[in-house]
Amino acid sequence: MTFSACSSTEATGDDEGASGEVMVYDGGGAWGEAQRIAYFEPFEEETGIRVIPAAGEAPPALRTTIEAGNPSMDVMNIGANTVQEWVDADLLLPIDIESWTSADPADLQPFAADEYSVPSLIYAAQIAYDPEVVGGEIEDWADFFDVATFPGERTLGEGMNITTGTLEAALLADGVDPASLYPLDVERALDKLKELTPSILKFWGTGAESVQLLTDGQVGATAAWNGRVAAAQEQAPGIASTWNQAILQLDVWTIPEGAKNEENAQRFIEFASRPDRQAEFAQLITYSPTNARAFESIDADRQKLLPTAPEHVDATIMSDSSWWGSDSGNGELWSTRVVTMWQEWLADL
């Protein structure tokens, strides 16, 4: 069930004479298909503006195209925790949310829009485990780290990937109150991780690997992105998971400096932020809608799979992009410095 589609004039104003195109990041696979159905095709039909799916590029390559004055897309999708890096390099254009008429920026919750970015999707790093291996129910990160009570090998994401929640998980396991998690004490997190390393089979590098190690029986518990967990549970119903202390992560829409179709990019981002579009997107893939009103038309069974569903969002913890985008004290942003700290920590193990 989704919202009834608004008419053209209700949604985006008078579209007479609308023309042109807009190049939008395409996530590929199931993500790209969900974008096509929920965003691309309806936007074309409603506005007459052609959406050209743009294949994803590694951030360095994408930045090169912007710096050369020829960005490879008009609408990018990037991690919220890295936005400040792009802003500091003068690579992004402001997004005019004040002019929106078909979506209310106040409905973008629990993550808000800012001058250069608008939330596009929400996912979570959560605990998944095999109850038979660990001998019970793992309820939080302290349990995850407690291999004496809950035996079995573990796997977590590489800590230099700041969307895996690995550093946050370590601090929560070490007793940090969720309300006081940020600013992260990175050194303390690495010390806590060192305690667990005898039981860490490996630090995974891909989402597929995170759950494969669990379903193959190589580990008893994993920290993994919720979409991967949901897919694994369809194949292996014995796998359990919890939303408690799941670390919410955010991707955002941004417009690169020099975008060839800036006006159309602005319109696309507003369109994709509408509750009806967000609801349909969440029905197609297990990313949470960024517009909280979308939950009004998502059925209860589907909501169970979405990190920010009203039933369990209060048990989760929001990643703090403002901290990741702050100065670490040596001239680097934390989003950059953590990469070096992680690599040095691994080398010393």
Short mmCIF file of C-alpha atoms in Angstrom, two decimals:
data_model
loop_
_atom_site.label_atom_id
_atom_site.label_comp_id
_atom_site.label_asym_id
_atom_site.label_seq_id
_atom_site.Cartn_x
_atom_site.Cartn_y
_atom_site.Cartn_z
CA MET A 1 0.00 0.00 0.00
CA THR A 2 1.35 3.45 -0.93
CA PHE A 3 0.10 7.02 -0.98
CA SER A 4 -2.10 7.97 -3.90
CA ALA A 5 0.04 9.76 -6.40
CA CYS A 6 -0.43 13.51 -6.48
CA SER A 7 -1.29 15.19 -9.73
CA SER A 8 1.45 17.08 -11.52
CA THR A 9 0.28 20.46 -10.33
CA GLU A 10 -0.07 19.24 -6.73
CA ALA A 11 3.36 17.68 -6.67
CA THR A 12 5.70 19.93 -8.53
CA GLY A 13 3.81 22.97 -9.68
CA ASP A 14 2.97 23.81 -13.28
CA ASP A 15 4.91 21.38 -15.45
CA GLU A 16 3.85 22.84 -18.79
CA GLY A 17 6.91 23.12 -20.93
CA ALA A 18 9.03 20.99 -18.60
CA SER A 19 11.79 19.46 -20.65
CA GLY A 20 15.33 18.28 -20.57
CA GLU A 21 16.99 15.60 -18.56
CA VAL A 22 18.68 14.86 -15.26
CA MET A 23 21.47 12.38 -14.59
CA VAL A 24 20.89 10.59 -11.27
CA TYR A 25 23.04 8.11 -9.41
CA ASP A 26 21.87 4.53 -10.00
CA GLY A 27 22.67 2.11 -7.18
CA GLY A 28 22.45 -0.90 -9.51
CA GLY A 29 20.99 -4.31 -8.68
CA ALA A 30 17.97 -4.36 -6.37
CA TRP A 31 18.72 -0.80 -5.28
CA GLY A 32 18.73 0.48 -8.84
CA GLU A 33 15.52 -1.39 -9.63
CA ALA A 34 13.81 0.15 -6.60
CA GLN A 35 14.99 3.60 -7.71
CA ARG A 36 13.63 3.01 -11.21
CA ILE A 37 10.17 2.01 -9.98
CA ALA A 38 9.80 4.46 -7.10
CA TYR A 39 11.64 7.49 -8.48
CA PHE A 40 12.89 7.48 -12.06
CA GLU A 41 9.83 6.38 -14.04
CA PRO A 42 7.24 8.32 -11.97
CA PHE A 43 9.36 11.48 -12.15
CA GLU A 44 9.60 11.22 -15.93
CA GLU A 45 5.86 10.62 -16.24
CA GLU A 46 4.93 13.50 -13.96
CA THR A 47 7.37 16.13 -15.20
CA GLY A 48 8.42 15.16 -18.70
CA ILE A 49 12.04 15.34 -17.58
CA ARG A 50 14.06 12.33 -18.69
CA VAL A 51 16.03 10.55 -15.97
CA ILE A 52 19.35 9.18 -17.13
CA PRO A 53 20.65 6.58 -14.63
CA ALA A 54 24.31 7.27 -13.87
CA ALA A 55 26.50 4.35 -12.87
CA GLY A 56 28.22 4.69 -9.53
CA GLU A 57 31.84 5.77 -9.42
CA ALA A 58 34.39 5.57 -6.66
CA PRO A 59 34.49 8.90 -4.79
CA PRO A 60 37.99 9.85 -6.03
CA ALA A 61 36.95 9.35 -9.65
CA LEU A 62 33.71 11.25 -9.14
CA ARG A 63 35.53 14.11 -7.47
CA THR A 64 37.91 14.30 -10.41
CA THR A 65 35.01 14.85 -12.83
CA ILE A 66 33.63 17.65 -10.65
CA GLU A 67 37.01 19.33 -10.25
CA ALA A 68 37.40 19.20 -14.02
CA GLY A 69 34.10 21.08 -14.40
CA ASN A 70 32.33 18.12 -15.98
CA PRO A 71 30.52 16.12 -13.28
CA SER A 72 29.35 12.71 -14.43
CA MET A 73 25.92 13.15 -12.83
CA ASP A 74 23.55 15.87 -11.62
CA VAL A 75 22.33 14.08 -8.48
CA MET A 76 24.79 12.11 -6.37
CA ASN A 77 24.12 9.69 -3.52
CA ILE A 78 26.90 9.74 -0.93
CA GLY A 79 27.37 8.80 2.72
CA ALA A 80 26.27 11.53 5.12
CA ASN A 81 29.41 11.03 7.20
CA THR A 82 31.57 12.22 4.29
CA VAL A 83 29.54 15.27 3.18
CA GLN A 84 31.81 17.74 4.95
CA GLU A 85 34.78 16.52 2.92
CA TRP A 86 32.93 17.50 -0.26
CA VAL A 87 31.76 20.81 1.20
CA ASP A 88 35.25 21.78 2.31
CA ALA A 89 36.50 21.11 -1.22
CA ASP A 90 33.74 23.34 -2.71
CA LEU A 91 32.33 20.43 -4.69
CA LEU A 92 28.64 20.74 -3.78
CA LEU A 93 25.82 23.15 -4.59
CA PRO A 94 23.21 24.21 -2.01
CA ILE A 95 19.84 22.45 -2.12
CA ASP A 96 16.85 24.77 -2.06
CA ILE A 97 14.53 22.97 0.37
CA GLU A 98 12.89 26.27 1.32
CA SER A 99 11.07 26.31 -2.02
CA TRP A 100 9.58 22.82 -1.68
CA THR A 101 5.82 22.58 -2.07
CA SER A 102 5.21 18.81 -2.42
CA ALA A 103 7.32 17.58 0.50
CA ASP A 104 7.73 19.09 3.95
CA PRO A 105 11.38 19.20 5.08
CA ALA A 106 10.12 18.91 8.67
CA ASP A 107 8.95 15.37 7.86
CA LEU A 108 12.52 14.27 7.14
CA GLN A 109 13.12 12.35 10.38
CA PRO A 110 15.05 11.18 12.30
CA PHE A 111 17.72 12.67 10.02
CA ALA A 112 17.22 16.24 8.77
CA ALA A 113 18.28 17.93 5.57
CA ASP A 114 20.99 20.56 5.63
CA GLU A 115 22.29 23.20 3.24
CA TYR A 116 24.07 20.75 0.93
CA SER A 117 22.37 17.39 1.45
CA VAL A 118 18.95 15.77 1.71
CA PRO A 119 18.47 12.31 3.26
CA SER A 120 17.97 9.64 0.58
CA LEU A 121 17.89 6.37 2.52
CA ILE A 122 18.54 4.97 5.98
CA TYR A 123 20.06 1.61 6.88
CA ALA A 124 21.59 0.13 10.01
CA ALA A 125 24.52 -1.91 11.22
CA GLN A 126 22.91 -4.48 13.51
CA ILE A 127 23.70 -7.69 15.38
CA ALA A 128 22.78 -11.02 13.78
CA TYR A 129 23.59 -14.39 15.32
CA ASP A 130 22.90 -18.10 15.44
CA PRO A 131 21.20 -18.85 18.80
CA GLU A 132 22.29 -22.49 18.69
CA VAL A 133 25.95 -21.56 18.37
CA VAL A 134 26.01 -18.75 20.94
CA GLY A 135 23.69 -20.56 23.32
CA GLY A 136 21.09 -17.86 23.84
CA GLU A 137 19.84 -14.44 22.79
CA ILE A 138 22.34 -11.66 22.15
CA GLU A 139 20.61 -8.44 23.16
CA ASP A 140 23.28 -5.76 22.75
CA TRP A 141 26.91 -5.09 21.89
CA ALA A 142 28.07 -6.02 25.41
CA ASP A 143 26.63 -9.49 24.79
CA PHE A 144 28.25 -9.58 21.36
CA PHE A 145 31.68 -8.98 22.92
CA ASP A 146 31.01 -11.45 25.77
CA VAL A 147 32.28 -14.67 24.21
CA ALA A 148 32.48 -16.38 27.60
CA THR A 149 28.71 -16.23 27.99
CA PHE A 150 27.89 -16.34 24.28
CA PRO A 151 30.58 -18.50 22.64
CA GLY A 152 31.53 -18.61 18.99
CA GLU A 153 33.69 -16.72 16.55
CA ARG A 154 32.79 -13.15 15.60
CA THR A 155 33.07 -10.92 12.57
CA LEU A 156 32.70 -7.15 12.27
CA GLY A 157 33.21 -4.72 9.42
CA GLU A 158 36.51 -3.02 8.83
CA GLY A 159 36.71 -0.03 11.13
CA MET A 160 37.99 2.26 8.40
CA ASN A 161 34.61 1.84 6.70
CA ILE A 162 32.74 4.33 8.84
CA THR A 163 29.33 2.89 7.95
CA THR A 164 29.94 -0.50 9.59
CA GLY A 165 29.39 0.81 13.13
CA THR A 166 32.42 -1.12 14.36
CA LEU A 167 33.89 1.68 16.48
CA GLU A 168 30.51 2.61 17.92
CA ALA A 169 29.81 -1.05 18.74
CA ALA A 170 33.08 -1.39 20.63
CA LEU A 171 32.36 1.67 22.76
CA LEU A 172 28.83 0.52 23.55
CA ALA A 173 30.25 -2.87 24.53
CA ASP A 174 32.68 -1.06 26.82
CA GLY A 175 29.84 0.57 28.71
CA VAL A 176 29.52 3.94 27.03
CA ASP A 177 26.00 5.30 27.40
CA PRO A 178 24.33 5.58 23.96
CA ALA A 179 23.43 9.20 24.72
CA SER A 180 27.13 9.97 25.26
CA LEU A 181 28.51 7.95 22.35
CA TYR A 182 29.69 10.99 20.39
CA PRO A 183 32.29 12.31 20.20
CA LEU A 184 33.75 8.85 19.67
CA ASP A 185 36.76 7.92 21.78
CA VAL A 186 38.50 6.12 18.93
CA GLU A 187 41.48 4.95 20.98
CA ARG A 188 39.17 3.43 23.59
CA ALA A 189 37.19 1.70 20.84
CA LEU A 190 40.34 0.18 19.37
CA ASP A 191 41.47 -1.00 22.81
CA LYS A 192 38.12 -2.73 23.31
CA LEU A 193 38.34 -4.34 19.90
CA LYS A 194 41.77 -5.65 20.76
CA GLU A 195 40.24 -7.59 23.65
CA LEU A 196 37.92 -9.35 21.21
CA THR A 197 40.48 -10.08 18.49
CA PRO A 198 41.20 -13.66 19.67
CA SER A 199 37.57 -14.44 18.80
CA ILE A 200 37.36 -12.35 15.60
CA LEU A 201 37.60 -14.65 12.61
CA LYS A 202 38.12 -11.65 10.34
CA PHE A 203 36.98 -8.13 9.66
CA TRP A 204 34.69 -8.34 6.66
CA GLY A 205 35.09 -6.07 3.68
CA THR A 206 31.78 -6.60 1.86
CA GLY A 207 28.17 -6.83 2.90
CA ALA A 208 27.79 -10.23 1.30
CA GLU A 209 30.72 -11.58 3.32
CA SER A 210 29.27 -10.28 6.59
CA VAL A 211 26.31 -12.66 6.52
CA GLN A 212 27.89 -15.47 4.52
CA LEU A 213 30.31 -16.13 7.37
CA LEU A 214 27.30 -16.52 9.65
CA THR A 215 25.11 -18.68 7.42
CA ASP A 216 28.11 -20.91 6.62
CA GLY A 217 28.61 -21.52 10.33
CA GLN A 218 32.07 -19.96 10.43
CA VAL A 219 31.01 -17.44 13.07
CA GLY A 220 28.34 -17.42 15.74
CA ALA A 221 27.56 -13.70 15.47
CA THR A 222 28.14 -10.86 13.03
CA ALA A 223 27.66 -7.13 12.78
CA ALA A 224 26.01 -6.56 9.42
CA TRP A 225 23.85 -4.13 7.46
CA ASN A 226 20.16 -4.79 8.00
CA GLY A 227 19.37 -5.46 4.34
CA ARG A 228 21.93 -8.25 4.28
CA VAL A 229 20.54 -9.64 7.52
CA ALA A 230 16.98 -9.69 6.19
CA ALA A 231 18.09 -11.50 3.04
CA ALA A 232 20.05 -14.07 5.08
CA GLN A 233 17.06 -14.74 7.31
CA GLU A 234 14.93 -15.56 4.27
CA GLN A 235 17.40 -18.31 3.39
CA ALA A 236 18.22 -19.37 6.95
CA PRO A 237 15.21 -18.74 9.24
CA GLY A 238 17.21 -19.86 12.29
CA ILE A 239 19.31 -16.70 12.14
CA ALA A 240 18.25 -14.18 14.81
CA SER A 241 18.83 -10.43 15.00
CA THR A 242 18.04 -7.43 17.17
CA TRP A 243 17.32 -3.77 16.53
CA ASN A 244 18.60 -2.90 19.99
CA GLN A 245 21.63 -0.58 19.63
CA ALA A 246 21.58 -0.91 15.84
CA ILE A 247 23.66 1.95 14.42
CA LEU A 248 21.62 3.98 11.94
CA GLN A 249 23.52 5.11 8.85
CA LEU A 250 22.42 7.70 6.31
CA ASP A 251 22.95 8.27 2.61
CA VAL A 252 22.11 11.66 1.14
CA TRP A 253 21.26 13.27 -2.17
CA THR A 254 23.71 15.99 -3.20
CA ILE A 255 24.19 18.14 -6.30
CA PRO A 256 27.76 18.53 -7.59
CA GLU A 257 29.24 21.89 -8.43
CA GLY A 258 28.92 22.39 -12.18
CA ALA A 259 25.87 20.12 -12.57
CA LYS A 260 24.56 20.55 -16.13
CA ASN A 261 20.93 20.20 -15.09
CA GLU A 262 20.83 21.83 -11.67
CA GLU A 263 17.20 22.96 -11.79
CA ASN A 264 16.02 19.49 -12.73
CA ALA A 265 18.26 18.00 -10.03
CA GLN A 266 16.59 20.23 -7.44
CA ARG A 267 13.17 19.07 -8.63
CA PHE A 268 14.16 15.41 -8.60
CA ILE A 269 15.39 15.56 -5.00
CA GLU A 270 12.14 17.16 -3.87
CA PHE A 271 10.15 14.53 -5.76
CA ALA A 272 12.14 11.66 -4.26
CA SER A 273 11.60 13.10 -0.77
CA ARG A 274 7.81 12.90 -0.96
CA PRO A 275 6.17 10.42 1.42
CA ASP A 276 4.46 8.50 -1.39
CA ARG A 277 7.76 7.97 -3.25
CA GLN A 278 9.61 7.08 -0.06
CA ALA A 279 6.91 4.57 0.90
CA GLU A 280 7.09 2.82 -2.45
CA PHE A 281 10.88 2.71 -2.32
CA ALA A 282 10.78 1.08 1.14
CA GLN A 283 8.30 -1.52 -0.13
CA LEU A 284 10.83 -2.55 -2.77
CA ILE A 285 14.03 -2.70 -0.72
CA THR A 286 14.78 -2.79 3.01
CA TYR A 287 16.09 0.74 3.29
CA SER A 288 14.09 2.93 5.66
CA PRO A 289 12.22 5.89 4.25
CA THR A 290 13.73 9.24 5.13
CA ASN A 291 10.32 10.91 5.22
CA ALA A 292 8.63 9.73 8.43
CA ARG A 293 5.16 10.19 6.94
CA ALA A 294 5.87 7.30 4.59
CA PHE A 295 5.26 4.89 7.46
CA GLU A 296 1.58 5.85 7.36
CA SER A 297 1.23 3.67 4.27
CA ILE A 298 3.71 0.87 4.94
CA ASP A 299 2.11 -2.25 6.40
CA ALA A 300 3.14 -3.63 9.78
CA ASP A 301 4.92 -6.70 8.41
CA ARG A 302 7.10 -4.58 6.14
CA GLN A 303 7.88 -2.12 8.92
CA LYS A 304 9.46 -4.92 10.95
CA LEU A 305 12.29 -4.96 8.39
CA LEU A 306 12.93 -1.21 8.39
CA PRO A 307 15.40 0.35 10.87
CA THR A 308 13.42 3.50 11.68
CA ALA A 309 9.97 1.94 12.01
CA PRO A 310 8.09 3.54 14.93
CA GLU A 311 7.97 0.20 16.76
CA HIS A 312 11.73 -0.02 17.28
CA VAL A 313 13.43 3.21 16.18
CA ASP A 314 13.88 4.30 19.82
CA ALA A 315 16.10 1.26 20.41
CA THR A 316 18.51 2.34 17.64
CA ILE A 317 21.35 4.86 17.71
CA MET A 318 21.90 7.55 15.09
CA SER A 319 25.32 7.96 13.52
CA ASP A 320 26.48 11.55 13.99
CA SER A 321 27.64 12.97 10.67
CA SER A 322 28.47 16.31 12.30
CA TRP A 323 31.12 14.57 14.41
CA TRP A 324 32.49 12.58 11.48
CA GLY A 325 32.77 15.86 9.59
CA SER A 326 34.54 17.72 12.40
CA ASP A 327 38.25 18.46 12.77
CA SER A 328 40.09 15.64 14.52
CA GLY A 329 42.67 18.04 15.94
CA ASN A 330 45.40 17.57 13.36
CA GLY A 331 43.76 19.29 10.40
CA GLU A 332 41.98 16.18 9.15
CA LEU A 333 38.30 15.43 9.48
CA TRP A 334 37.48 12.40 11.60
CA SER A 335 36.04 10.67 8.53
CA THR A 336 39.55 10.75 7.05
CA ARG A 337 41.70 10.32 10.15
CA VAL A 338 39.95 7.12 11.26
CA VAL A 339 41.16 5.37 8.12
CA THR A 340 44.80 5.94 9.09
CA MET A 341 44.20 5.07 12.74
CA TRP A 342 42.55 1.80 11.75
CA GLN A 343 45.36 0.81 9.42
CA GLU A 344 47.98 1.59 12.06
CA TRP A 345 46.02 -0.39 14.67
CA LEU A 346 45.82 -3.43 12.41
CA ALA A 347 49.53 -3.26 11.68
CA ASP A 348 50.29 -3.38 15.41
CA LEU A 349 48.15 -6.43 16.19
#
